[in-house]
Amino acid sequence: MNAILFLAHTDGQGALPKSALETLTAAAEMAQATGAALHVGLFGADVASAANAVAGCGAAKFFGVADPALALPRYTSDAAAAEALCKASGAEFVLAPATSRVSRFLPGVAHRLGGAADTYCTAITVDDGKPVVTRWYYRQRMKANITREQKPWLVTVGGGCYAAYEGAAGEAALETVSLDMPASKTEAKSIEAPSSDTQTIRPEAEMLLVAGAGWTKKQAGQSRVDEAESLILGFLDKTQASLGSSKSLVDLSGEGQAVLNFLTHLHQVGQTGATPRHPKGLATCCHGEEPHVVGWRFVNERRAINLDPGCGWAHGKADVLYVADAFEVMQEVNNLLAE
Amino acid sequence: MSYHIVVCGSIVPDPLQTLEPVTGPQGPALKNEMMLPAVLDPWAGHALYEAANLAKNVPDSKVWLVSLGPKAKLQQVMMNVAQKVPFELVVLDGPSGGFTEAEEVAAHLAKAIESIDGLDKSKLLLFGGWQSASRGTGAVMQIVGETLGIVDQFQGVDKLEPQADGSMQVKERMEGGSYLVSTLSAPPAVFGWATGTLPEPPNNPQVGMQNMRFIMPAIQKAQPAQVGAAGVEFKSVELPAQRRETRVVKDVPAADIAREIVDWIKG
């Protein structure tokens, strides 16, 4: 392998996102294990300060595409920038973070380069001098180790799989790569973020609280949706945990049933939702495969509160199953957290 | 402005089925793969429902569903999907499993799309899931778009709204529950859908009967598609072995459980 390119975008402040720094660790380890040269390729509105921040990573070359048009993500411009960086580097193996921005364009760029892409990989090892990547199939139900002949091989690395790079800053000898801005009918307008008091999806949180459909089910003839909302939001406020939801709960809104007002499809974990990474996870009122199997695959410590002691999906998936009424337990939890 | 909406959607094993990998003559596969009940890939389903809704609201628009999978399984799945929304089916007879290459799948899909009679590329909105529930690469739609020369692409789409001036506003998912908001001045474009905003449509037997008039002939004249994983070596394919020893706590007062949970959170 001639070289490994670490490919990443800068954020709105001109810095590298945490998942990019994690990918840089993977790239540096790969370079060391294979003896290949490490290259860094950055794109964004400004890349100089990000390059300087990782100047001590051992890269032989630093390439950068900087253009105001790259301030916001857009397929056409991002793909063109990544393609130019890959060509400038000439690397046979490219590692990039699996951010939404990179995931949008990377397979298209691999196609343009005549190579191949593998996405959301969780580990990269070396076997007989060749990279071997670990990735999941069938929504985190099966994992495979693969290697391939196609070059260049473009790989995205899932967040939380490697420690973030923490090497010394310095002054990187940045080679500027020119960008022929392609014609596009797309104009990236803005990023619409939830306001701070409605922000309940927190990827960096220590804990994930998963809410299941049981929160809205009728008990003694009536549902207690208002109380459920208050308990869940109270817990999130006190712990700054991230909120996930089972599919069945999100789907209730389309079926005209009572719903938790702050839930959207973005909260959904599982088959058609996110597979978040948090050190701890607490599932409440969940009874089903999605939160316990698919949505929890990358949650380290898992506990569940469920009225069903025989819940087949919690057994073997959760470390602790509390057989209890989540309304009562969470009220007590919130009281204790408030002390 | 009217739209020609082509939805790419494969079939996957029913999510509630237990899956087990086996090694077959072509490489990894699923045990009893042909026996497993199949469903339309969930994300492709969202794309199809959004396509149908858009076509319903924009006169003279039309929806095609291009699907690659074993004919017999596709016929089963279409018995249900056909009752949801109107579309015309284009079938490629090939494997639908996850251990195939996105590039190979995309090449066949692009060829099939090119051959659709009456498709106006200047009106083309290419829909599909932003990932699949089988291979899960999130790569096929981008490659199909690139192959067809479509460079305006969006992934993780939850909302697509036509504007009065003929443009479209698009919302794509980003990290942390945020959306990237863009405008697209005109087709063609590629949209990899997340869940969208629509519920699954109820079954409508009338729609089903209309669809089936075209679906059965489409399945009968399906073109064979050889899809594999050339150039890829699977070193191993396995189920995650981790199984937790679950401690079941019951008949314990809520206050005691709460205390244990809080200690765990703070620990």
XYZ file of C-alpha atoms in Angstrom:
606
model
C 0.000 0.000 0.000
C 1.546 3.304 -1.082
C -0.269 5.727 1.215
C -3.217 6.130 3.523
C -5.277 9.277 3.188
C -7.147 10.608 6.187
C -10.008 12.551 4.578
C -12.180 14.891 6.629
C -14.167 18.103 6.581
C -13.926 20.953 9.011
C -16.888 22.207 10.991
C -18.414 25.676 11.224
C -15.563 26.835 13.462
C -12.861 25.507 11.161
C -12.066 22.601 13.497
C -12.251 18.876 12.980
C -15.270 17.099 14.467
C -14.575 14.536 17.196
C -15.383 11.619 14.912
C -12.753 12.911 12.465
C -10.126 12.940 15.208
C -11.111 9.352 16.028
C -10.649 8.412 12.381
C -7.249 10.091 12.357
C -6.203 7.747 15.159
C -7.302 4.789 13.017
C -5.433 6.140 10.001
C -2.244 6.755 11.985
C -2.407 3.241 13.450
C -2.914 1.796 9.982
C 0.022 3.736 8.598
C 2.227 2.441 11.377
C 1.053 -1.159 10.960
C 1.513 -1.225 7.198
C 4.477 1.074 6.809
C 2.487 3.199 4.365
C 2.809 6.976 4.331
C 0.054 8.896 6.087
C -1.543 11.764 4.160
C -4.067 14.235 5.511
C -6.712 15.721 3.213
C -9.039 18.385 4.580
C -11.826 20.403 3.002
C -14.084 23.164 4.229
C -14.458 26.912 4.233
C -11.157 27.087 6.102
C -8.749 24.214 6.724
C -5.481 25.779 7.844
C -6.182 25.829 11.563
C -7.490 22.249 11.496
C -4.343 21.113 9.682
C -2.182 22.888 12.242
C -4.124 21.273 15.069
C -3.118 17.807 13.842
C 0.318 18.756 12.543
C 1.972 16.287 14.909
C 0.103 13.223 13.620
C 3.072 12.003 11.598
C 1.586 12.741 8.191
C 4.027 12.969 5.318
C 1.752 15.345 3.418
C -1.107 17.695 4.172
C -3.554 18.565 1.391
C -6.304 21.124 1.698
C -9.265 22.400 -0.308
C -10.626 25.623 1.150
C -13.537 27.478 -0.360
C -16.419 29.486 1.113
C -18.779 27.297 -0.910
C -17.730 24.399 1.316
C -19.012 26.043 4.471
C -22.236 24.065 4.275
C -22.515 20.445 3.128
C -23.644 19.838 -0.451
C -23.122 16.722 -2.537
C -21.751 18.360 -5.649
C -19.135 20.572 -4.022
C -18.166 18.112 -1.264
C -17.780 15.263 -3.747
C -15.641 17.435 -6.008
C -13.415 18.463 -3.096
C -12.997 14.875 -1.889
C -12.292 13.651 -5.392
C -9.598 16.313 -5.836
C -7.982 15.422 -2.516
C -7.968 11.691 -3.285
C -6.377 12.362 -6.671
C -3.790 14.714 -5.190
C -2.815 12.142 -2.586
C -2.943 9.139 -4.872
C -3.526 6.990 -1.789
C -4.827 3.471 -2.269
C -6.606 3.464 1.085
C -8.751 6.356 2.284
C -10.231 6.672 5.768
C -12.947 9.203 6.559
C -15.333 9.688 9.478
C -18.867 8.369 9.020
C -20.453 11.780 9.520
C -23.678 12.611 7.708
C -21.655 14.915 5.456
C -19.121 12.282 4.374
C -21.711 9.517 4.145
C -23.616 11.600 1.615
C -20.916 11.665 -1.024
C -18.210 9.054 -0.364
C -19.670 6.145 -2.398
C -20.166 8.494 -5.340
C -16.545 9.602 -5.140
C -15.352 5.981 -4.953
C -17.319 5.319 -8.132
C -15.704 8.298 -9.882
C -12.250 7.071 -8.897
C -12.927 3.545 -10.102
C -12.566 2.228 -6.576
C -14.930 0.978 -3.908
C -16.420 2.222 -0.662
C -17.208 0.505 2.614
C -19.139 2.466 5.163
C -19.785 2.590 8.914
C -16.823 0.320 9.657
C -16.077 -0.324 13.300
C -12.516 -1.668 13.225
C -9.600 -1.879 10.833
C -6.839 -4.417 11.186
C -3.992 -5.592 8.985
C -3.644 -9.130 7.686
C -0.697 -10.056 5.510
C -0.056 -6.381 4.880
C -3.616 -5.750 3.674
C -6.274 -3.753 5.475
C -9.215 -5.764 6.793
C -12.296 -3.859 7.878
C -15.059 -4.939 10.198
C -18.541 -3.875 9.253
C -22.081 -4.936 10.091
C -24.758 -6.405 7.892
C -28.499 -6.787 8.317
C -28.780 -3.854 10.705
C -26.156 -4.843 13.251
C -27.241 -8.492 13.352
C -24.198 -9.909 11.632
C -20.648 -8.713 11.373
C -18.064 -9.494 8.752
C -14.375 -8.940 8.232
C -13.622 -8.113 4.638
C -10.758 -7.129 2.446
C -10.869 -6.225 -1.212
C -8.787 -5.825 -4.313
C -10.255 -2.598 -5.671
C -8.150 0.520 -5.338
C -8.627 3.098 -4.086
C -10.588 1.677 -1.199
C -12.569 4.377 0.596
C -13.740 3.527 4.102
C -15.775 5.452 6.639
C -15.268 4.782 10.333
C -18.183 4.862 12.767
C -18.038 7.268 15.690
C -16.838 6.012 19.065
C -14.703 3.171 17.695
C -11.314 4.787 18.298
C -9.933 7.271 20.797
C -9.791 10.812 19.451
C -6.354 11.939 18.283
C -4.691 14.136 20.894
C -1.258 14.781 19.436
C 0.689 17.976 19.348
C -0.335 20.966 17.263
C 2.153 22.727 15.046
C 2.451 24.287 11.630
C 1.426 21.914 8.867
C 2.989 22.335 5.433
C -0.348 22.516 3.703
C -0.456 21.894 -0.038
C -3.416 23.704 -1.536
C -5.510 21.660 -3.917
C -7.582 23.605 -6.386
C -11.264 22.933 -6.770
C -13.195 23.259 -9.988
C -16.561 24.110 -8.519
C -19.039 22.018 -10.478
C -22.328 23.298 -11.802
C -25.104 22.503 -9.399
C -28.791 23.152 -9.046
C -28.542 22.759 -5.288
C -28.118 25.624 -2.887
C -27.374 24.722 0.717
C -29.322 27.260 2.755
C -28.956 26.616 6.465
C -28.700 24.155 9.288
C -31.898 23.878 11.270
C -30.981 22.827 14.796
C -33.430 22.314 17.641
C -33.378 25.102 20.199
C -31.392 24.335 23.320
C -34.502 23.721 25.427
C -35.944 21.268 22.921
C -32.646 19.522 22.159
C -33.098 15.949 23.328
C -30.806 14.145 20.875
C -27.310 14.373 22.308
C -24.849 12.083 20.535
C -22.077 12.805 23.032
C -24.191 12.132 26.138
C -23.065 9.573 28.711
C -26.497 8.006 28.712
C -29.311 7.071 26.351
C -32.888 6.880 27.601
C -35.095 4.852 25.292
C -38.832 5.405 25.552
C -41.135 2.660 24.357
C -44.796 2.566 23.456
C -45.764 1.497 26.969
C -45.567 5.129 28.095
C -48.723 5.908 26.126
C -50.702 2.731 26.761
C -53.924 2.941 28.708
C -53.765 1.883 32.323
C -57.055 1.503 34.226
C -58.882 2.857 31.206
C -56.826 5.956 30.564
C -53.473 6.956 29.183
C -51.125 9.223 31.138
C -49.306 10.957 28.316
C -48.858 14.283 30.118
C -47.339 12.530 33.100
C -45.097 10.470 30.836
C -43.842 13.612 29.099
C -43.118 15.289 32.382
C -41.213 12.290 33.751
C -39.130 11.779 30.630
C -38.284 15.438 30.150
C -37.535 15.761 33.853
C -35.057 12.900 33.639
C -33.419 14.327 30.511
C -33.123 17.729 32.128
C -31.443 16.340 35.221
C -29.087 13.896 33.515
C -28.544 15.562 30.124
C -29.110 12.112 28.649
C -29.975 11.639 24.993
C -33.454 10.435 24.107
C -34.247 7.543 21.816
C -37.564 5.999 20.935
C -38.875 2.689 19.734
C -40.422 2.643 16.263
C -43.812 1.697 17.621
C -43.936 4.811 19.756
C -42.985 7.139 16.904
C -45.464 5.449 14.600
C -48.340 6.146 16.968
C -48.477 9.715 15.693
C -49.449 8.440 12.258
C -52.150 6.279 13.727
C -53.987 9.096 15.467
C -53.089 7.884 18.952
C -51.837 9.879 21.886
C -48.153 10.612 21.483
C -45.294 12.250 23.315
C -45.151 15.647 21.664
C -41.392 16.017 21.641
C -40.739 12.766 19.776
C -39.922 12.700 16.077
C -38.578 10.098 13.688
C -35.131 11.473 14.463
C -35.384 9.930 17.927
C -36.029 6.463 16.606
C -33.448 3.778 17.295
C -33.462 0.367 15.673
C -34.322 -1.027 12.283
C -35.089 2.241 10.565
C -33.557 4.498 13.149
C -30.204 5.301 14.629
C -27.779 2.915 16.307
C -26.325 5.349 18.804
C -23.198 4.901 20.890
C -23.430 5.776 24.558
C -21.697 4.266 27.592
C -25.038 3.573 29.305
C -28.585 2.942 28.157
C -31.882 2.719 30.037
C -34.894 1.351 28.159
C -38.273 2.189 29.589
C -41.605 0.692 28.594
C -39.970 -1.018 25.629
C -41.057 -4.446 24.586
C -39.559 -5.512 21.339
C -36.536 -6.226 19.322
C -35.622 -2.823 18.047
C -34.400 -1.041 21.138
C -32.864 -4.121 22.704
C -31.124 -5.709 19.759
C -30.538 -3.268 16.963
C -30.691 0.097 18.688
C -28.551 -1.069 21.585
C -25.803 -2.819 19.710
C -23.220 -0.186 20.572
C -24.494 0.797 24.038
C -22.143 -0.656 26.637
C -24.171 -0.961 29.851
C -27.882 -1.638 29.404
C -30.762 -1.674 31.843
C -34.477 -1.940 31.210
C -37.676 -1.207 33.117
C -40.539 -3.352 31.929
C -43.691 -4.817 33.452
C -43.109 -8.159 31.708
C -40.644 -10.383 33.598
C -40.500 -12.737 30.625
C -39.693 -10.085 28.023
C -37.738 -12.206 25.574
C -36.080 -9.239 23.988
C -34.633 -7.927 27.258
C -33.342 -11.299 28.420
C -29.810 -11.733 27.181
C -29.714 -8.150 25.859
C -29.997 -6.079 29.032
C -27.666 -6.380 32.011
C -30.511 -5.719 34.431
C -34.255 -6.003 33.878
C -36.328 -4.201 36.488
C -39.827 -5.632 36.559
C -41.722 -2.566 37.677
C -43.984 0.308 36.648
C -41.772 2.836 34.855
C -44.019 5.700 35.951
C -43.363 4.915 39.616
C -39.679 4.189 39.183
C -38.884 7.232 37.069
C -40.765 9.496 39.469
C -38.555 8.194 42.270
C -35.449 8.482 40.087
C -36.248 12.114 39.311
C -36.840 12.829 42.999
C -33.468 11.354 43.901
C -31.700 13.202 41.101
C -33.230 16.476 42.345
C -31.833 16.042 45.866
C -43.871 20.912 -13.550
C -44.626 17.238 -13.286
C -42.274 14.556 -12.011
C -41.147 11.154 -13.165
C -40.285 9.459 -9.901
C -38.260 6.262 -9.971
C -38.017 4.451 -6.644
C -35.272 1.863 -6.164
C -36.322 -0.674 -3.576
C -35.110 -4.132 -2.738
C -36.587 -6.765 -0.496
C -35.104 -7.914 2.807
C -35.881 -10.655 5.312
C -38.702 -9.772 7.678
C -36.971 -7.939 10.567
C -38.477 -10.319 13.108
C -36.794 -13.350 11.575
C -33.729 -14.888 13.166
C -30.840 -14.740 10.741
C -27.887 -17.074 10.548
C -24.950 -16.841 8.147
C -23.807 -19.797 6.081
C -21.108 -20.184 3.484
C -22.494 -20.979 0.056
C -20.838 -21.570 -3.300
C -20.895 -17.818 -4.045
C -19.643 -16.800 -0.593
C -21.585 -15.824 2.501
C -25.374 -16.141 2.494
C -28.249 -16.547 4.891
C -29.315 -19.966 6.101
C -32.591 -20.937 4.406
C -32.570 -17.587 2.628
C -35.275 -18.504 0.128
C -37.531 -19.733 2.924
C -37.387 -16.548 4.953
C -40.433 -14.303 4.592
C -39.460 -11.059 2.899
C -40.667 -7.466 3.073
C -39.928 -4.352 1.082
C -36.855 -2.737 2.623
C -38.243 -0.335 5.261
C -36.395 2.719 3.951
C -37.346 1.945 0.366
C -40.906 1.696 1.630
C -40.722 5.198 3.047
C -39.316 6.396 -0.284
C -42.168 4.736 -2.157
C -44.851 6.266 0.048
C -43.296 9.707 -0.269
C -43.088 9.247 -4.046
C -46.741 8.273 -4.276
C -47.781 11.202 -2.127
C -45.771 13.621 -4.254
C -47.193 12.178 -7.475
C -50.708 12.435 -6.092
C -50.240 16.128 -5.379
C -48.452 17.083 -8.598
C -50.601 16.431 -11.699
C -49.236 14.266 -14.531
C -46.556 12.759 -12.312
C -45.812 9.050 -12.355
C -44.077 6.528 -10.089
C -41.994 3.506 -11.073
C -40.624 0.996 -8.577
C -37.426 -0.679 -9.755
C -36.637 -3.753 -7.726
C -33.863 -6.323 -7.851
C -34.618 -9.649 -6.191
C -35.652 -13.245 -6.803
C -38.820 -13.211 -8.915
C -40.754 -15.551 -6.653
C -39.995 -13.495 -3.541
C -40.800 -10.244 -5.306
C -44.175 -11.620 -6.319
C -44.928 -12.443 -2.662
C -43.903 -9.027 -1.426
C -45.743 -7.174 -4.185
C -49.025 -8.829 -3.189
C -48.872 -6.590 -0.143
C -46.999 -3.528 -1.414
C -49.239 -3.215 -4.464
C -52.216 -2.488 -2.221
C -50.585 0.584 -0.714
C -49.950 3.072 -3.512
C -50.078 3.206 -7.318
C -46.861 2.483 -9.214
C -45.474 0.645 -12.195
C -43.023 -2.141 -11.419
C -39.719 -2.850 -13.159
C -38.174 -6.150 -12.079
C -34.611 -7.425 -12.166
C -34.347 -11.100 -11.317
C -31.321 -11.559 -9.090
C -30.159 -12.034 -5.520
C -31.415 -9.683 -2.826
C -29.053 -10.702 -0.021
C -26.691 -8.350 1.729
C -23.406 -9.946 0.725
C -23.308 -8.375 -2.695
C -21.556 -5.310 -4.007
C -23.309 -1.944 -4.096
C -21.454 -1.116 -7.308
C -22.814 -4.201 -9.080
C -26.365 -3.637 -7.862
C -26.191 0.003 -8.886
C -24.987 -0.853 -12.376
C -28.018 -3.087 -12.980
C -30.436 -0.562 -11.503
C -29.037 2.247 -13.637
C -29.369 0.125 -16.757
C -32.959 -0.754 -15.893
C -33.819 2.890 -15.283
C -32.289 3.894 -18.613
C -34.535 1.377 -20.337
C -37.834 2.583 -18.866
C -40.166 3.518 -21.707
C -41.341 7.107 -21.604
C -39.048 8.190 -18.769
C -38.166 11.868 -19.118
C -34.809 12.443 -17.428
C -35.438 16.166 -17.177
C -38.281 15.332 -14.805
C -36.507 12.531 -12.989
C -36.527 12.306 -9.211
C -34.627 9.183 -8.225
C -35.808 7.910 -4.848
C -34.531 5.133 -2.612
C -33.593 4.398 0.954
C -30.516 6.131 2.370
C -29.427 2.693 3.565
C -30.760 -0.810 3.248
C -31.634 -3.292 5.962
C -29.401 -5.887 4.303
C -26.027 -4.580 3.104
C -26.432 -1.269 4.908
C -23.787 0.603 2.922
C -25.802 3.652 1.995
C -23.979 3.546 -1.332
C -26.285 2.287 -4.072
C -28.269 5.464 -4.659
C -25.179 7.639 -5.007
C -23.655 5.255 -7.525
C -26.866 4.969 -9.546
C -27.007 8.751 -9.615
C -23.394 9.061 -10.704
C -23.902 6.418 -13.395
C -26.891 8.332 -14.740
C -24.974 11.614 -14.567
C -27.056 13.042 -11.722
C -24.865 15.040 -9.353
C -27.509 16.801 -7.296
C -27.986 14.309 -4.509
C -29.461 14.270 -1.018
C -29.225 11.643 1.710
C -31.176 11.093 4.900
C -34.080 13.032 3.465
C -37.127 13.520 5.665
C -38.883 16.278 3.746
C -39.187 17.320 0.101
C -41.506 20.227 -0.602
C -42.183 21.620 -4.083
C -42.225 25.420 -4.065
C -44.397 27.776 -6.091
C -41.480 28.717 -8.378
C -40.858 25.096 -9.371
C -37.944 24.591 -7.026
C -37.935 22.150 -4.130
C -36.938 22.541 -0.524
C -35.130 19.531 0.901
C -34.391 18.636 4.504
C -31.622 16.119 5.156
C -30.800 14.638 8.530
C -27.626 15.668 10.290
C -26.102 14.776 13.623
C -27.795 15.804 16.845
C -31.345 15.988 15.518
C -30.521 18.815 13.101
C -31.509 19.276 9.483
C -29.563 20.584 6.521
C -31.966 22.729 4.515
C -31.299 23.083 0.784
C -33.122 24.162 -2.318
C -33.023 22.338 -5.624
C -33.956 24.481 -8.598
C -35.098 21.611 -10.837
C -34.792 17.843 -11.480
C -33.033 15.531 -12.011
C -31.851 14.657 -8.535
C -31.262 11.707 -6.220
C -32.989 11.407 -2.852
C -31.970 8.783 -0.309
C -34.851 8.801 2.142
C -34.714 8.333 5.872
C -38.155 7.719 7.345
C -39.827 10.727 5.743
C -42.906 12.070 7.480
C -45.722 9.854 6.210
C -47.288 6.863 7.927
C -47.578 3.579 6.044
C -50.658 3.851 3.814
C -53.534 1.491 4.550
C -54.235 -1.331 2.126
C -56.526 -0.357 -0.724
C -57.789 -3.364 -2.726
C -58.705 -1.147 -5.695
C -55.163 0.185 -5.933
C -53.949 -3.376 -5.573
C -56.051 -4.598 -8.488
C -54.878 -1.742 -10.711
C -51.234 -2.364 -9.835
C -51.392 -6.119 -10.266
C -52.442 -5.738 -13.906
C -48.928 -4.480 -14.585
C -46.996 -6.203 -11.827
C -47.557 -9.775 -12.953
C -46.414 -9.117 -16.555
C -43.433 -7.160 -15.221
C -42.383 -10.098 -13.065
C -42.839 -12.508 -15.963
C -40.555 -10.514 -18.229
C -37.963 -9.746 -15.522
C -34.431 -9.444 -16.819
C -31.837 -11.652 -15.101
C -29.235 -9.717 -13.133
C -25.987 -11.374 -12.141
C -24.903 -9.708 -8.942
C -22.092 -10.832 -6.692
C -19.176 -9.448 -4.760
C -16.300 -9.492 -7.217
C -13.015 -8.407 -5.697
C -14.211 -8.803 -2.123
C -12.852 -11.434 0.222
C -14.997 -12.184 3.252
C -12.539 -13.263 5.949
C -15.379 -14.084 8.307
C -19.100 -13.554 8.746
C -20.585 -14.238 12.143
C -23.316 -13.420 14.562
C -22.226 -11.255 17.456
C -21.548 -13.720 20.226
C -22.183 -11.398 23.098
C -25.089 -12.509 25.249
C -25.718 -10.794 28.547
C -26.473 -12.542 31.782
C -29.579 -10.559 32.578
C -30.264 -9.995 36.270
C -34.023 -9.833 36.771
C -35.116 -7.610 39.646
C -38.757 -8.047 40.641
C -40.980 -7.655 43.665
C -38.779 -4.792 44.791
C -40.228 -1.389 45.813
C -39.944 1.330 43.176
C -37.918 3.487 45.572
C -35.254 0.800 45.919
C -35.064 0.274 42.180
C -34.782 4.018 41.670
C -31.921 4.237 44.157
C -30.044 1.478 42.342
C -30.590 3.184 38.989
C -29.392 6.540 40.289
C -26.282 4.931 41.810
C -25.632 3.309 38.446
C -26.098 6.577 36.569
C -23.730 8.402 38.893
C -21.264 5.527 39.177
